[in-house]
XYZ file of C-alpha atoms in Angstrom:
758
model
C 24.201 -14.230 -8.262
C 26.625 -11.419 -7.830
C 24.533 -8.730 -8.325
C 21.637 -7.813 -6.282
C 20.683 -4.320 -6.834
C 17.084 -4.224 -8.962
C 15.954 -1.065 -11.574
C 12.544 1.152 -11.067
C 9.349 -1.073 -12.099
C 11.581 -4.603 -12.696
C 10.293 -7.779 -11.701
C 12.881 -9.740 -8.694
C 13.379 -13.611 -9.175
C 12.023 -15.401 -6.145
C 13.296 -18.961 -7.506
C 16.930 -17.318 -8.144
C 16.811 -15.845 -4.048
C 15.685 -18.666 -2.188
C 18.682 -20.651 -4.291
C 20.331 -18.458 -3.262
C 19.644 -18.320 0.562
C 19.645 -22.149 0.524
C 23.639 -21.724 -0.557
C 24.325 -19.530 2.259
C 22.571 -21.313 5.022
C 24.272 -24.668 3.393
C 27.701 -22.882 3.985
C 26.373 -21.422 7.178
C 25.734 -24.929 8.672
C 28.863 -26.403 7.277
C 30.806 -24.361 9.944
C 31.774 -26.452 13.392
C 31.808 -26.731 16.552
C 31.397 -23.439 19.261
C 31.661 -21.026 15.954
C 29.339 -22.848 14.139
C 26.344 -22.481 16.359
C 26.828 -18.972 17.357
C 26.810 -18.010 13.999
C 23.447 -19.977 13.174
C 22.153 -18.457 16.797
C 22.934 -14.672 15.236
C 22.022 -15.657 12.070
C 18.164 -17.121 13.603
C 18.068 -13.655 15.919
C 18.561 -11.214 12.990
C 14.893 -10.981 11.487
C 13.691 -11.007 15.660
C 15.907 -7.757 16.346
C 14.662 -6.210 13.009
C 10.930 -5.871 13.677
C 11.367 -5.374 16.673
C 13.632 -2.092 15.555
C 10.953 -1.569 13.298
C 8.073 -1.356 15.902
C 9.730 0.648 17.562
C 10.547 2.681 15.001
C 7.289 3.272 13.595
C 5.293 3.633 17.098
C 7.311 6.770 17.412
C 6.496 8.107 13.897
C 3.099 7.465 15.116
C 3.648 9.153 18.093
C 5.412 12.249 16.093
C 2.775 12.435 13.653
C -0.735 12.287 16.044
C 0.896 14.734 18.355
C 1.532 16.992 15.945
C -1.374 16.814 13.646
C -3.389 17.537 16.834
C -2.027 20.302 17.490
C -1.853 22.332 13.670
C -5.371 20.759 13.656
C -6.528 22.839 16.589
C -4.519 25.905 15.042
C -7.781 26.205 12.636
C -9.787 27.332 15.628
C -7.310 29.027 17.767
C -4.140 28.783 20.436
C -3.866 28.235 23.902
C -2.321 31.246 25.505
C -0.646 29.628 28.382
C 1.521 27.030 26.997
C 0.804 27.091 22.677
C 2.675 24.138 21.711
C -0.922 22.821 23.611
C -3.793 21.773 21.835
C -6.773 22.375 22.831
C -7.551 19.092 24.699
C -4.017 19.643 26.660
C -4.520 23.229 26.929
C -8.100 22.812 28.545
C -7.294 19.408 30.496
C -9.820 18.361 32.354
C -12.928 19.836 31.381
C -15.178 19.237 28.755
C -16.238 19.837 24.991
C -18.997 22.498 26.338
C -17.633 23.708 29.595
C -15.610 27.415 29.194
C -11.538 27.387 28.467
C -10.122 30.897 28.918
C -6.397 29.283 28.133
C -7.807 28.901 25.066
C -8.220 31.713 22.655
C -10.298 31.298 19.436
C -9.187 33.208 16.999
C -12.997 35.749 16.387
C -11.543 36.853 19.727
C -8.375 37.558 19.323
C -9.354 39.980 16.195
C -11.906 41.017 18.969
C -14.748 40.397 16.900
C -18.077 40.273 18.627
C -21.051 40.621 16.501
C -22.502 37.334 15.172
C -22.046 37.388 11.866
C -18.622 38.586 12.508
C -17.399 35.886 14.535
C -18.972 33.306 11.819
C -17.123 34.693 9.240
C -14.090 35.743 11.051
C -13.926 32.026 12.031
C -13.922 30.931 8.194
C -12.314 32.922 7.257
C -9.439 31.595 9.647
C -10.257 28.169 9.275
C -9.701 29.050 5.116
C -5.849 30.633 5.299
C -4.588 28.187 8.136
C -5.472 25.345 6.133
C -4.536 26.880 3.080
C -1.241 27.384 4.185
C -0.994 23.506 5.756
C -2.245 22.069 2.388
C -0.004 24.610 0.232
C 3.158 23.780 2.411
C 2.020 20.038 1.742
C 1.863 19.744 -1.938
C 4.952 22.075 -2.412
C 6.436 19.645 -0.257
C 5.487 16.547 -2.568
C 6.038 18.318 -5.561
C 9.681 19.266 -5.165
C 10.686 15.559 -4.132
C 9.122 13.986 -7.061
C 11.199 12.045 -9.315
C 11.325 11.820 -12.967
C 10.707 8.048 -14.157
C 11.452 7.321 -18.190
C 9.604 4.646 -19.219
C 9.712 2.632 -22.935
C 6.071 1.574 -24.481
C 6.509 -1.679 -27.164
C 5.168 -0.385 -30.185
C 5.286 -2.973 -32.434
C 5.177 -5.901 -30.547
C 3.918 -8.562 -32.719
C 7.232 -8.833 -34.684
C 9.230 -10.781 -31.877
C 6.410 -13.094 -31.957
C 7.485 -16.794 -32.087
C 6.814 -16.237 -36.025
C 8.324 -12.961 -35.670
C 11.893 -14.149 -37.096
C 15.039 -14.314 -35.267
C 16.359 -11.768 -32.653
C 17.205 -9.589 -35.418
C 13.320 -8.615 -35.838
C 13.445 -5.558 -33.901
C 15.104 -2.669 -33.193
C 15.740 -0.841 -30.447
C 14.003 1.900 -31.692
C 11.090 0.628 -32.400
C 10.545 1.148 -28.327
C 9.267 4.961 -27.310
C 10.468 6.608 -25.182
C 7.865 8.790 -22.355
C 9.215 10.322 -19.169
C 6.764 10.972 -16.000
C 7.246 12.334 -12.925
C 5.991 10.049 -10.187
C 4.300 11.595 -7.277
C 6.051 8.795 -4.174
C 5.255 11.368 -1.060
C 1.956 11.829 -1.927
C -1.135 9.378 -1.898
C -1.595 6.409 0.612
C 0.917 4.328 -0.696
C -0.475 1.416 -0.224
C -0.850 0.203 -3.956
C 2.838 0.977 -3.979
C 3.458 -1.545 -1.290
C 1.373 -4.466 -2.497
C 3.043 -3.852 -5.942
C 6.420 -4.353 -3.912
C 5.659 -7.211 -1.891
C 4.333 -8.753 -5.572
C 7.980 -8.620 -6.357
C 8.807 -5.605 -8.161
C 10.647 -3.290 -7.264
C 10.373 1.021 -7.080
C 13.753 2.451 -6.580
C 12.888 5.601 -3.971
C 9.845 5.108 -2.935
C 10.245 2.784 0.238
C 14.064 6.091 0.942
C 14.576 8.382 3.366
C 13.693 11.071 1.687
C 10.156 9.640 0.906
C 9.647 9.045 4.521
C 10.607 12.460 5.567
C 8.432 14.247 2.898
C 5.730 12.198 3.163
C 5.215 12.105 7.519
C 6.015 16.245 7.664
C 3.071 16.219 4.615
C 1.052 14.363 5.711
C 1.116 16.249 9.184
C 0.412 19.104 6.875
C -2.886 18.557 4.904
C -4.705 16.093 7.464
C -4.162 19.177 9.433
C -5.479 21.526 7.154
C -8.929 19.643 6.706
C -8.619 18.536 3.810
C -10.603 14.629 4.093
C -8.071 12.421 4.167
C -6.497 10.128 6.674
C -3.361 8.835 7.493
C -3.975 5.295 8.726
C -2.982 4.282 5.453
C 0.079 6.115 4.973
C 1.287 4.337 8.334
C 1.812 1.065 6.183
C 3.869 2.960 4.066
C 6.010 4.387 6.530
C 6.468 1.256 8.620
C 8.174 -0.773 4.953
C 10.206 2.256 4.553
C 11.644 2.629 8.359
C 11.602 -1.651 7.867
C 13.595 -1.171 3.664
C 15.862 0.966 5.552
C 16.367 -1.522 8.588
C 17.323 -4.139 6.435
C 20.367 -2.532 5.176
C 22.067 -3.467 8.679
C 22.091 -7.223 8.178
C 23.407 -8.347 4.502
C 21.316 -11.219 4.602
C 18.444 -9.023 4.204
C 20.307 -6.066 2.246
C 20.826 -8.463 -0.500
C 18.218 -11.208 -0.989
C 14.482 -9.157 -2.215
C 13.133 -11.972 -1.645
C 14.016 -12.251 1.957
C 13.652 -8.472 2.650
C 10.013 -8.395 0.903
C 9.369 -11.065 4.279
C 10.930 -8.426 6.718
C 8.172 -5.757 4.448
C 5.173 -7.789 5.221
C 5.858 -7.598 9.080
C 6.336 -4.277 9.411
C 2.710 -3.678 7.133
C 1.181 -5.299 9.769
C 3.005 -2.756 12.790
C 1.041 0.352 10.387
C -2.023 -0.718 10.690
C -1.303 -1.794 15.129
C -0.553 1.691 15.230
C -2.882 3.114 13.092
C -6.174 1.293 15.218
C -4.804 -0.144 18.072
C -4.757 -2.975 16.772
C -2.219 -5.893 16.512
C -4.121 -9.028 15.720
C -6.351 -6.834 12.640
C -3.146 -5.475 11.408
C -1.181 -9.280 11.502
C -4.887 -10.360 9.003
C -4.553 -7.169 7.593
C -1.259 -7.089 5.698
C -1.845 -11.315 5.307
C -5.833 -10.523 3.484
C -4.814 -6.789 1.670
C -0.888 -6.247 1.009
C 1.104 -9.156 0.841
C 1.612 -11.499 -1.757
C 3.790 -13.781 -0.041
C 3.384 -14.687 3.814
C 4.512 -18.276 4.471
C 4.079 -18.771 8.432
C 7.629 -17.624 9.955
C 5.771 -13.906 8.431
C 2.924 -14.222 10.313
C 4.738 -15.053 13.636
C 7.244 -11.423 13.016
C 4.562 -9.969 11.590
C 3.067 -10.309 15.150
C 5.677 -9.307 17.137
C 6.491 -6.431 15.742
C 2.464 -5.523 15.916
C 2.667 -6.282 19.439
C 6.210 -4.205 19.851
C 4.771 -0.419 17.590
C 1.109 -0.720 19.677
C 2.984 -0.822 23.077
C 5.580 1.288 22.490
C 2.477 4.038 21.254
C 0.946 2.678 24.693
C 3.066 4.051 26.374
C 4.151 7.020 24.453
C 0.340 8.261 25.234
C -0.207 10.604 22.717
C -3.442 11.995 23.287
C -3.611 11.586 27.063
C -5.983 9.269 27.232
C -4.637 6.473 27.532
C -6.128 5.346 24.228
C -3.881 3.844 20.951
C -6.413 5.068 18.735
C -8.559 8.796 19.778
C -12.053 7.207 19.080
C -11.268 3.704 20.205
C -14.998 2.776 22.460
C -16.398 0.874 24.189
C -20.169 -0.974 24.572
C -21.237 -3.160 27.594
C -25.203 -2.964 26.680
C -26.365 -6.108 24.270
C -28.594 -5.470 21.368
C -32.267 -7.226 20.724
C -32.829 -9.292 18.214
C -35.094 -7.574 16.622
C -31.840 -4.852 15.915
C -29.918 -7.480 13.027
C -32.495 -7.079 10.325
C -31.199 -2.949 10.391
C -27.868 -3.885 10.943
C -28.279 -5.821 7.673
C -29.821 -2.686 6.357
C -26.783 -1.178 7.860
C -24.402 -2.798 6.255
C -25.938 -2.805 3.316
C -26.148 0.801 2.647
C -22.883 1.576 4.372
C -21.503 -0.762 1.754
C -22.755 0.795 -1.397
C -21.803 4.072 -0.322
C -18.478 3.019 0.162
C -18.934 1.254 -3.024
C -19.524 4.722 -4.924
C -17.263 6.654 -3.185
C -14.248 4.162 -4.787
C -15.973 3.814 -8.243
C -16.445 7.712 -8.625
C -13.014 8.352 -7.077
C -11.963 6.362 -9.949
C -13.496 7.975 -12.115
C -12.118 11.519 -10.971
C -8.672 10.041 -10.722
C -8.715 9.436 -14.977
C -10.041 13.000 -15.513
C -7.420 14.006 -13.132
C -4.935 11.669 -15.326
C -5.757 12.137 -18.902
C -6.677 16.653 -18.456
C -5.308 19.397 -17.652
C -5.961 19.287 -13.870
C -3.287 16.806 -13.360
C -1.110 19.080 -14.720
C -0.711 21.477 -11.914
C -0.670 19.447 -8.796
C -0.234 22.162 -6.490
C -3.104 24.332 -7.270
C -5.650 21.532 -7.384
C -4.603 21.242 -3.886
C -5.592 24.875 -3.333
C -8.969 24.483 -5.340
C -9.446 21.352 -3.018
C -8.753 23.059 0.028
C -11.139 26.489 -0.573
C -14.065 24.077 -1.738
C -13.639 22.304 1.873
C -14.101 24.715 3.715
C -16.495 26.294 2.265
C -18.994 23.618 2.296
C -17.179 22.306 5.018
C -17.434 24.948 8.000
C -21.402 26.008 8.035
C -21.989 22.316 9.104
C -21.002 21.994 13.130
C -19.843 18.080 12.110
C -18.086 18.605 8.922
C -16.413 21.180 9.989
C -15.070 18.507 12.644
C -11.941 16.897 12.252
C -11.800 13.233 11.028
C -10.042 12.020 14.517
C -12.620 14.072 16.429
C -16.513 13.677 13.932
C -15.241 9.415 14.129
C -15.324 9.795 18.079
C -18.230 11.589 18.469
C -19.951 9.346 15.916
C -18.999 6.399 17.935
C -19.639 7.463 21.492
C -22.226 6.283 23.801
C -24.457 9.671 24.356
C -24.608 10.405 28.148
C -26.154 13.160 30.608
C -22.359 14.941 30.603
C -21.941 15.291 27.149
C -23.696 15.411 23.247
C -21.437 14.652 20.909
C -21.568 18.270 19.214
C -25.188 18.111 19.269
C -25.298 14.521 18.056
C -27.231 13.033 20.990
C -31.377 13.339 21.356
C -32.458 13.166 24.304
C -36.548 13.097 22.979
C -37.908 12.260 19.451
C -38.498 15.271 18.496
C -34.561 16.632 18.015
C -33.847 13.550 15.878
C -35.611 15.013 12.087
C -33.157 17.941 12.992
C -29.635 15.559 13.640
C -30.631 13.539 10.204
C -30.682 16.280 8.136
C -27.397 17.149 9.658
C -26.165 13.533 9.093
C -27.454 13.502 5.387
C -25.550 16.542 4.140
C -22.716 15.713 6.107
C -22.910 11.776 4.629
C -23.187 14.169 0.969
C -20.410 16.440 1.451
C -17.738 13.484 3.437
C -18.522 11.342 -0.214
C -18.424 14.212 -2.435
C -14.735 15.609 -0.552
C -13.923 11.858 -0.711
C -14.080 11.515 -4.419
C -12.172 14.981 -5.086
C -9.433 14.541 -2.277
C -8.195 10.806 -2.594
C -5.507 10.700 -5.493
C -4.415 14.673 -4.848
C -1.103 14.998 -4.718
C -0.442 15.196 -0.874
C 0.068 12.541 1.641
C -3.178 10.993 2.878
C -5.282 7.692 2.752
C -8.820 6.566 2.228
C -8.848 4.178 5.330
C -10.760 7.317 7.900
C -12.447 8.709 5.133
C -14.308 6.031 4.315
C -14.687 5.113 8.178
C -16.770 8.108 8.938
C -19.198 7.399 5.093
C -19.898 4.489 6.458
C -20.114 5.565 9.970
C -22.603 8.447 9.013
C -24.943 6.332 7.545
C -25.145 3.963 10.676
C -25.746 6.469 12.500
C -28.243 8.088 10.888
C -29.965 4.254 10.756
C -29.003 4.210 14.598
C -30.937 7.630 14.935
C -33.593 6.092 13.235
C -33.699 3.057 14.945
C -34.152 5.203 18.248
C -37.045 7.540 17.192
C -39.317 4.739 16.383
C -38.816 3.010 19.430
C -39.234 6.409 21.862
C -41.953 7.435 19.584
C -44.061 3.644 19.434
C -42.267 2.172 23.343
C -45.226 -0.657 23.472
C -45.447 -1.530 19.799
C -43.934 -4.953 18.792
C -41.497 -5.569 18.897
C -39.861 -2.370 20.414
C -42.322 -3.783 23.287
C -39.475 -5.856 24.125
C -36.982 -2.427 25.008
C -38.921 -1.933 28.888
C -36.907 -3.224 30.694
C -33.398 -1.484 28.879
C -35.283 2.437 29.368
C -35.963 0.788 32.756
C -31.943 -0.222 33.320
C -30.770 2.444 30.997
C -32.828 5.301 29.928
C -32.689 3.673 26.164
C -33.428 1.135 24.421
C -30.557 1.124 21.304
C -27.243 3.194 20.971
C -26.672 4.730 17.818
C -22.977 4.327 18.684
C -22.941 0.832 17.208
C -24.773 1.593 14.395
C -21.849 4.222 13.705
C -19.528 1.339 14.273
C -21.255 -1.288 12.330
C -21.769 0.780 9.760
C -18.023 2.392 9.501
C -16.818 -1.570 9.174
C -19.574 -1.917 6.228
C -18.288 1.134 4.764
C -14.560 -0.002 4.689
C -15.414 -2.921 3.075
C -17.584 -1.312 0.616
C -13.859 0.656 -0.502
C -11.587 -1.865 -0.097
C -13.308 -5.195 0.158
C -11.594 -6.691 3.028
C -13.655 -8.029 4.929
C -11.763 -10.648 8.013
C -8.822 -8.373 8.985
C -11.835 -5.415 9.358
C -14.122 -7.360 11.790
C -10.663 -7.715 14.071
C -10.076 -4.335 13.928
C -13.165 -3.070 14.852
C -13.767 -5.827 18.314
C -10.122 -4.445 18.909
C -11.269 -1.033 18.990
C -14.168 -1.538 20.659
C -12.726 -4.084 23.417
C -15.630 -6.093 22.900
C -17.127 -9.047 21.606
C -20.375 -8.635 22.035
C -21.708 -6.808 18.754
C -19.459 -10.105 16.940
C -22.309 -11.006 15.404
C -24.285 -7.405 13.864
C -20.325 -6.285 13.053
C -20.051 -10.194 10.549
C -22.964 -10.029 9.503
C -23.400 -6.133 7.964
C -19.542 -6.512 7.274
C -20.629 -9.773 4.558
C -23.935 -7.643 3.085
C -21.282 -5.057 1.842
C -18.681 -7.277 0.896
C -21.932 -8.798 -1.536
C -23.468 -5.380 -2.100
C -20.128 -3.661 -2.829
C -18.485 -7.127 -4.964
C -22.079 -6.837 -6.724
C -21.179 -3.444 -8.202
C -17.966 -4.387 -9.283
C -15.216 -6.909 -8.011
C -12.017 -4.760 -7.235
C -11.212 -2.878 -4.090
C -10.099 0.939 -4.327
C -5.900 -0.300 -3.921
C -6.543 -2.727 -7.126
C -7.894 -0.174 -9.005
C -5.239 2.189 -8.072
C -3.105 -0.259 -9.249
C -4.652 -0.578 -12.822
C -4.823 2.985 -13.056
C -1.444 3.708 -11.906
C -0.276 0.663 -14.811
C 1.270 -0.924 -12.333
C 2.854 -4.478 -12.484
C 1.391 -6.926 -10.442
C 0.322 -10.199 -10.599
C -3.053 -11.041 -8.904
C -3.006 -14.287 -7.063
C -6.274 -14.133 -6.563
C -7.677 -13.843 -9.648
C -9.028 -16.126 -12.128
C -9.274 -16.301 -16.094
C -10.818 -17.491 -19.423
C -8.171 -17.466 -21.220
C -8.000 -16.806 -25.034
C -4.516 -17.512 -26.261
C -2.217 -20.243 -26.096
C 1.307 -20.489 -24.711
C 2.680 -20.650 -28.083
C 0.879 -17.195 -29.130
C 2.272 -15.643 -26.012
C 6.120 -17.105 -26.558
C 8.338 -14.764 -28.154
C 11.829 -15.062 -29.639
C 14.244 -12.854 -27.693
C 18.199 -12.987 -28.441
C 19.992 -15.405 -27.468
C 23.745 -16.807 -27.052
C 24.574 -19.832 -29.279
C 27.674 -22.458 -27.648
C 28.636 -22.988 -31.230
C 29.662 -19.535 -31.881
C 32.024 -16.887 -30.240
C 30.330 -14.367 -28.489
C 32.866 -11.334 -28.524
C 32.375 -8.761 -25.997
C 30.978 -6.315 -28.621
C 28.743 -9.170 -29.978
C 26.925 -10.013 -26.183
C 26.580 -5.868 -25.337
C 24.767 -5.790 -28.982
C 22.198 -8.319 -27.701
C 22.032 -6.224 -24.249
C 21.325 -3.203 -26.035
C 18.650 -5.052 -28.941
C 16.870 -6.554 -25.179
C 17.142 -3.531 -23.408
C 14.975 -1.469 -26.766
C 12.409 -4.368 -26.530
C 12.235 -3.348 -22.665
C 13.678 -6.125 -20.831
C 16.974 -4.592 -20.059
C 16.402 -4.684 -16.658
C 15.004 -7.932 -16.104
C 14.878 -10.012 -18.894
C 18.035 -12.355 -20.117
C 19.891 -14.475 -22.848
C 19.015 -17.950 -23.139
C 21.436 -20.388 -24.038
C 22.065 -23.109 -26.493
C 23.821 -25.508 -27.945
C 23.818 -27.476 -31.693
C 19.836 -27.887 -32.663
C 18.804 -24.645 -30.088
C 18.720 -27.622 -27.431
C 18.392 -25.097 -24.749
C 21.609 -25.235 -21.833
C 20.841 -22.223 -19.216
C 20.243 -18.805 -19.052
C 21.504 -15.892 -17.807
C 19.847 -13.208 -16.836
C 20.954 -9.557 -18.094
C 21.782 -7.847 -14.590
C 23.718 -10.520 -13.559
C 25.386 -10.288 -16.806
C 26.577 -7.233 -16.881
C 28.161 -7.280 -13.454
C 30.195 -10.018 -15.397
C 30.968 -7.800 -18.674
C 31.850 -5.219 -16.423
C 34.302 -7.268 -14.044
C 35.823 -8.965 -17.148
C 36.537 -5.389 -19.045
C 37.739 -3.776 -15.705
C 40.786 -6.964 -15.419
C 40.794 -8.002 -19.348
C 41.756 -3.357 -19.667
C 44.446 -3.920 -17.055
C 45.832 -7.433 -18.020
C 46.186 -6.335 -22.329
C 46.930 -2.305 -21.303
C 50.649 -4.100 -20.239
C 51.078 -6.602 -22.871
C 48.711 -6.744 -25.487
C 46.651 -3.800 -26.775
C 43.862 -5.504 -27.905
C 39.967 -4.090 -28.098
C 37.960 -5.257 -25.579
C 35.163 -5.623 -28.219
C 36.795 -8.107 -29.723
C 37.633 -10.163 -26.754
C 35.350 -13.080 -26.508
C 33.620 -14.672 -24.139
C 32.382 -18.435 -23.343
C 30.254 -20.294 -22.368
C 30.979 -23.514 -22.351
C 30.962 -26.141 -19.974
C 34.854 -27.162 -18.925
C 35.921 -23.515 -20.297
C 39.275 -23.233 -18.637
C 39.535 -19.175 -17.495
C 43.226 -18.450 -19.546
C 43.958 -15.137 -18.890
C 46.848 -15.343 -21.311
C 44.340 -15.061 -24.802
C 40.772 -14.569 -23.437
C 38.328 -13.221 -20.852
C 35.666 -16.481 -19.854
C 32.652 -16.378 -17.570
C 32.629 -20.302 -16.354
C 29.797 -22.857 -16.972
C 30.948 -25.594 -14.972
C 30.561 -24.207 -12.082
C 27.411 -23.799 -9.114
C 26.276 -21.051 -8.767
C 28.740 -18.485 -7.516
C 30.904 -16.060 -7.351
C 30.893 -14.951 -11.677
C 28.905 -18.087 -12.473
C 25.450 -16.198 -12.808
C 24.047 -18.765 -15.157
C 21.055 -20.834 -14.515
C 21.744 -24.213 -15.516
C 18.418 -25.697 -15.193
C 15.365 -22.827 -16.091
C 11.961 -23.373 -15.891
C 10.484 -24.680 -18.884
C 7.084 -25.381 -19.784
C 6.412 -27.715 -23.126
C 4.277 -25.613 -25.979
C 0.933 -27.798 -25.757
C 0.836 -26.934 -22.019
C -1.938 -25.373 -20.471
C -2.258 -22.165 -19.920
C -3.301 -22.782 -16.438
C -0.272 -24.645 -15.650
C 1.787 -21.235 -17.134
C 0.012 -19.094 -14.838
C 0.858 -21.579 -11.828
C 4.176 -20.899 -12.758
C 4.600 -17.612 -12.588
C 2.302 -17.254 -9.363
C 2.674 -20.040 -7.166
C 6.728 -20.357 -8.411
C 7.516 -16.851 -8.044
C 9.014 -17.068 -12.028
C 10.166 -14.588 -13.845
C 10.385 -16.204 -16.744
C 9.647 -19.298 -18.648
C 11.420 -21.334 -21.417
C 9.274 -22.823 -23.837
C 10.485 -26.347 -25.352
C 9.043 -29.056 -27.069
C 9.787 -32.669 -25.847
C 13.189 -33.168 -27.394
C 14.276 -29.811 -25.045
C 14.563 -27.547 -28.666
C 13.747 -24.018 -27.841
C 11.124 -22.086 -28.790
C 11.153 -18.979 -26.784
C 10.558 -17.481 -23.717
C 7.529 -16.144 -21.877
C 7.985 -13.186 -19.793
C 5.976 -11.639 -16.559
C 5.620 -8.300 -18.047
C 4.686 -10.085 -21.017
C 1.836 -12.332 -19.434
C 0.535 -9.283 -17.505
C -0.225 -7.549 -20.585
C -1.724 -9.812 -21.912
C -4.208 -9.896 -18.470
C -4.531 -6.307 -18.759
C -6.652 -6.619 -22.617
C -8.072 -10.539 -20.875
C -9.663 -7.671 -18.635
C -10.191 -5.080 -21.243
């Protein structure tokens, strides 16, 4: 095919792209000698060059985002007098959190406020003011970078079913047009990436403008104190970089199927820089994001993730040698009796994670249908004020999400109490538990209202923190029991640990286990999250507890509702996405899904005006972007199929050539020019314009000679397999004799599946 550019929300043709790639490879293999070997080696190396470039670029974007975000986040509390561009960690390098740092000035000190109440309210006012400034800037960037999309909605679909008559049975004006605003820079971007990797096109979503706006907006929104993370958007960044980098090589730029292999590899690098987990990134891309993931894509994903992780390690954004701020390491073994609280931790964190997802989707439905969605900037301001008011009084919720997660995961020591999360005696634990319970409620509530507002931000870190707080609370309860009843069964087995380590259980371990379970409750991913946690902790010591908790969280959350937050967001935004993991109890037959769309009759002369009319009719039905025209011979026998995108490109070329020729010789109206699709038709410039049908798919010969067909009595399961496993965009329905009955389009199938779910 010639035409390679697709419109928004149109589906790509996986089969056609694979055919094009096969033709290209055959031509490449036909090149003889040294030149041929060089051409093949150069072609094979292009994918590796791309993934290395993508890995380096993603790591540099992550480094910039982390460094600037840490600096701006600390500005809510004060600034560095010695070097203004330093955050508190670098300004007070070598000093612990509890030690006095003369170079770091808090805002109450700047304003010479000395009274205790004055210090509190001044700090709160500056915290809120700086947060409002950052969140407002982020929301405005998202608002003014939004795209206006025109969507067509069908009103009387039944008129073009097989029993509804011929192609004249529906007019273009029977569809209503709706304009919506698409905030491509807002949110995490993972649902849209899933849709794109599933074979649909969202123009502009992976472009440079969206990448730039989202990068700056993400820094501002996460620095403001809004309860959102930057891990999900890193996947969006990585895919945007990959989409831009694919322009280097036409092999990927002009083939949507090949491009999606690179996008899948890039998604792994996004997770790798977010969590310092290259292997977990590959598994996350396979388990959650990708739709088509062959072995070669897995190897490329691993290469891309490794390059990104190593480059980020070299740049050292946090000055600690860590890729992620909350990396921790444990070496103490757990006791067998702890498996029960680990299981409880998984169930509880999974429940809370699923609850956050449920109420967040409910709130997003409310936002979409009410006046709230009409004022996105005002909504962000209100959420920021609410966040400051409910968070500042609690010493835990006042921390940034990264700092809070770090302290939740960290092991207590004699020199560091992890921002008062550590208890030296059993009497101190109830007060810490009360503050943590309040923090849990606050973080859950803020995640519900924040994720989905019109600023860049993901749900990974908020979900992780909700689970980590749950786990830390259970860990503190276990610590309380072991300290209060050291000689009771089963805590009597702790005597040796109390002598060697001074403690029996580590609450931070429960936080790690709870974090994995909480994320499972939110996203429903399992294996990839377990591996990510392994890579975060540099240890397999707690492999058993983590896997048990994740499985318990998966079962608990699935019992509440089966979909993860990304699938629910795809449904909420009404994106076209065919989920290959779902199974359906079908209520319709293939014939009931079949539509009779406009066709091309080989026994009749088709003029350009008539062909244009047919294409306009298709556009009015909603198939102007990814539809097509079946080519029929006598007796309605199916002979071929031509896509509208390919046909419009061919018509433009023919019209241009015909216009130039007729202007010089025959002042004939172009609309009357006949266009032939018959096999063996000769192109005669002296008489007409022709698109040949006897040549293979190349040049202007864009017809498919053997379109995908299915018997009208076949099962719905077979039809589903053709769309899911073959990547079909349409399937023609025929009788045994080859008589054409109609078409089942991917969009029609998706609409039916949506009705089936509801």
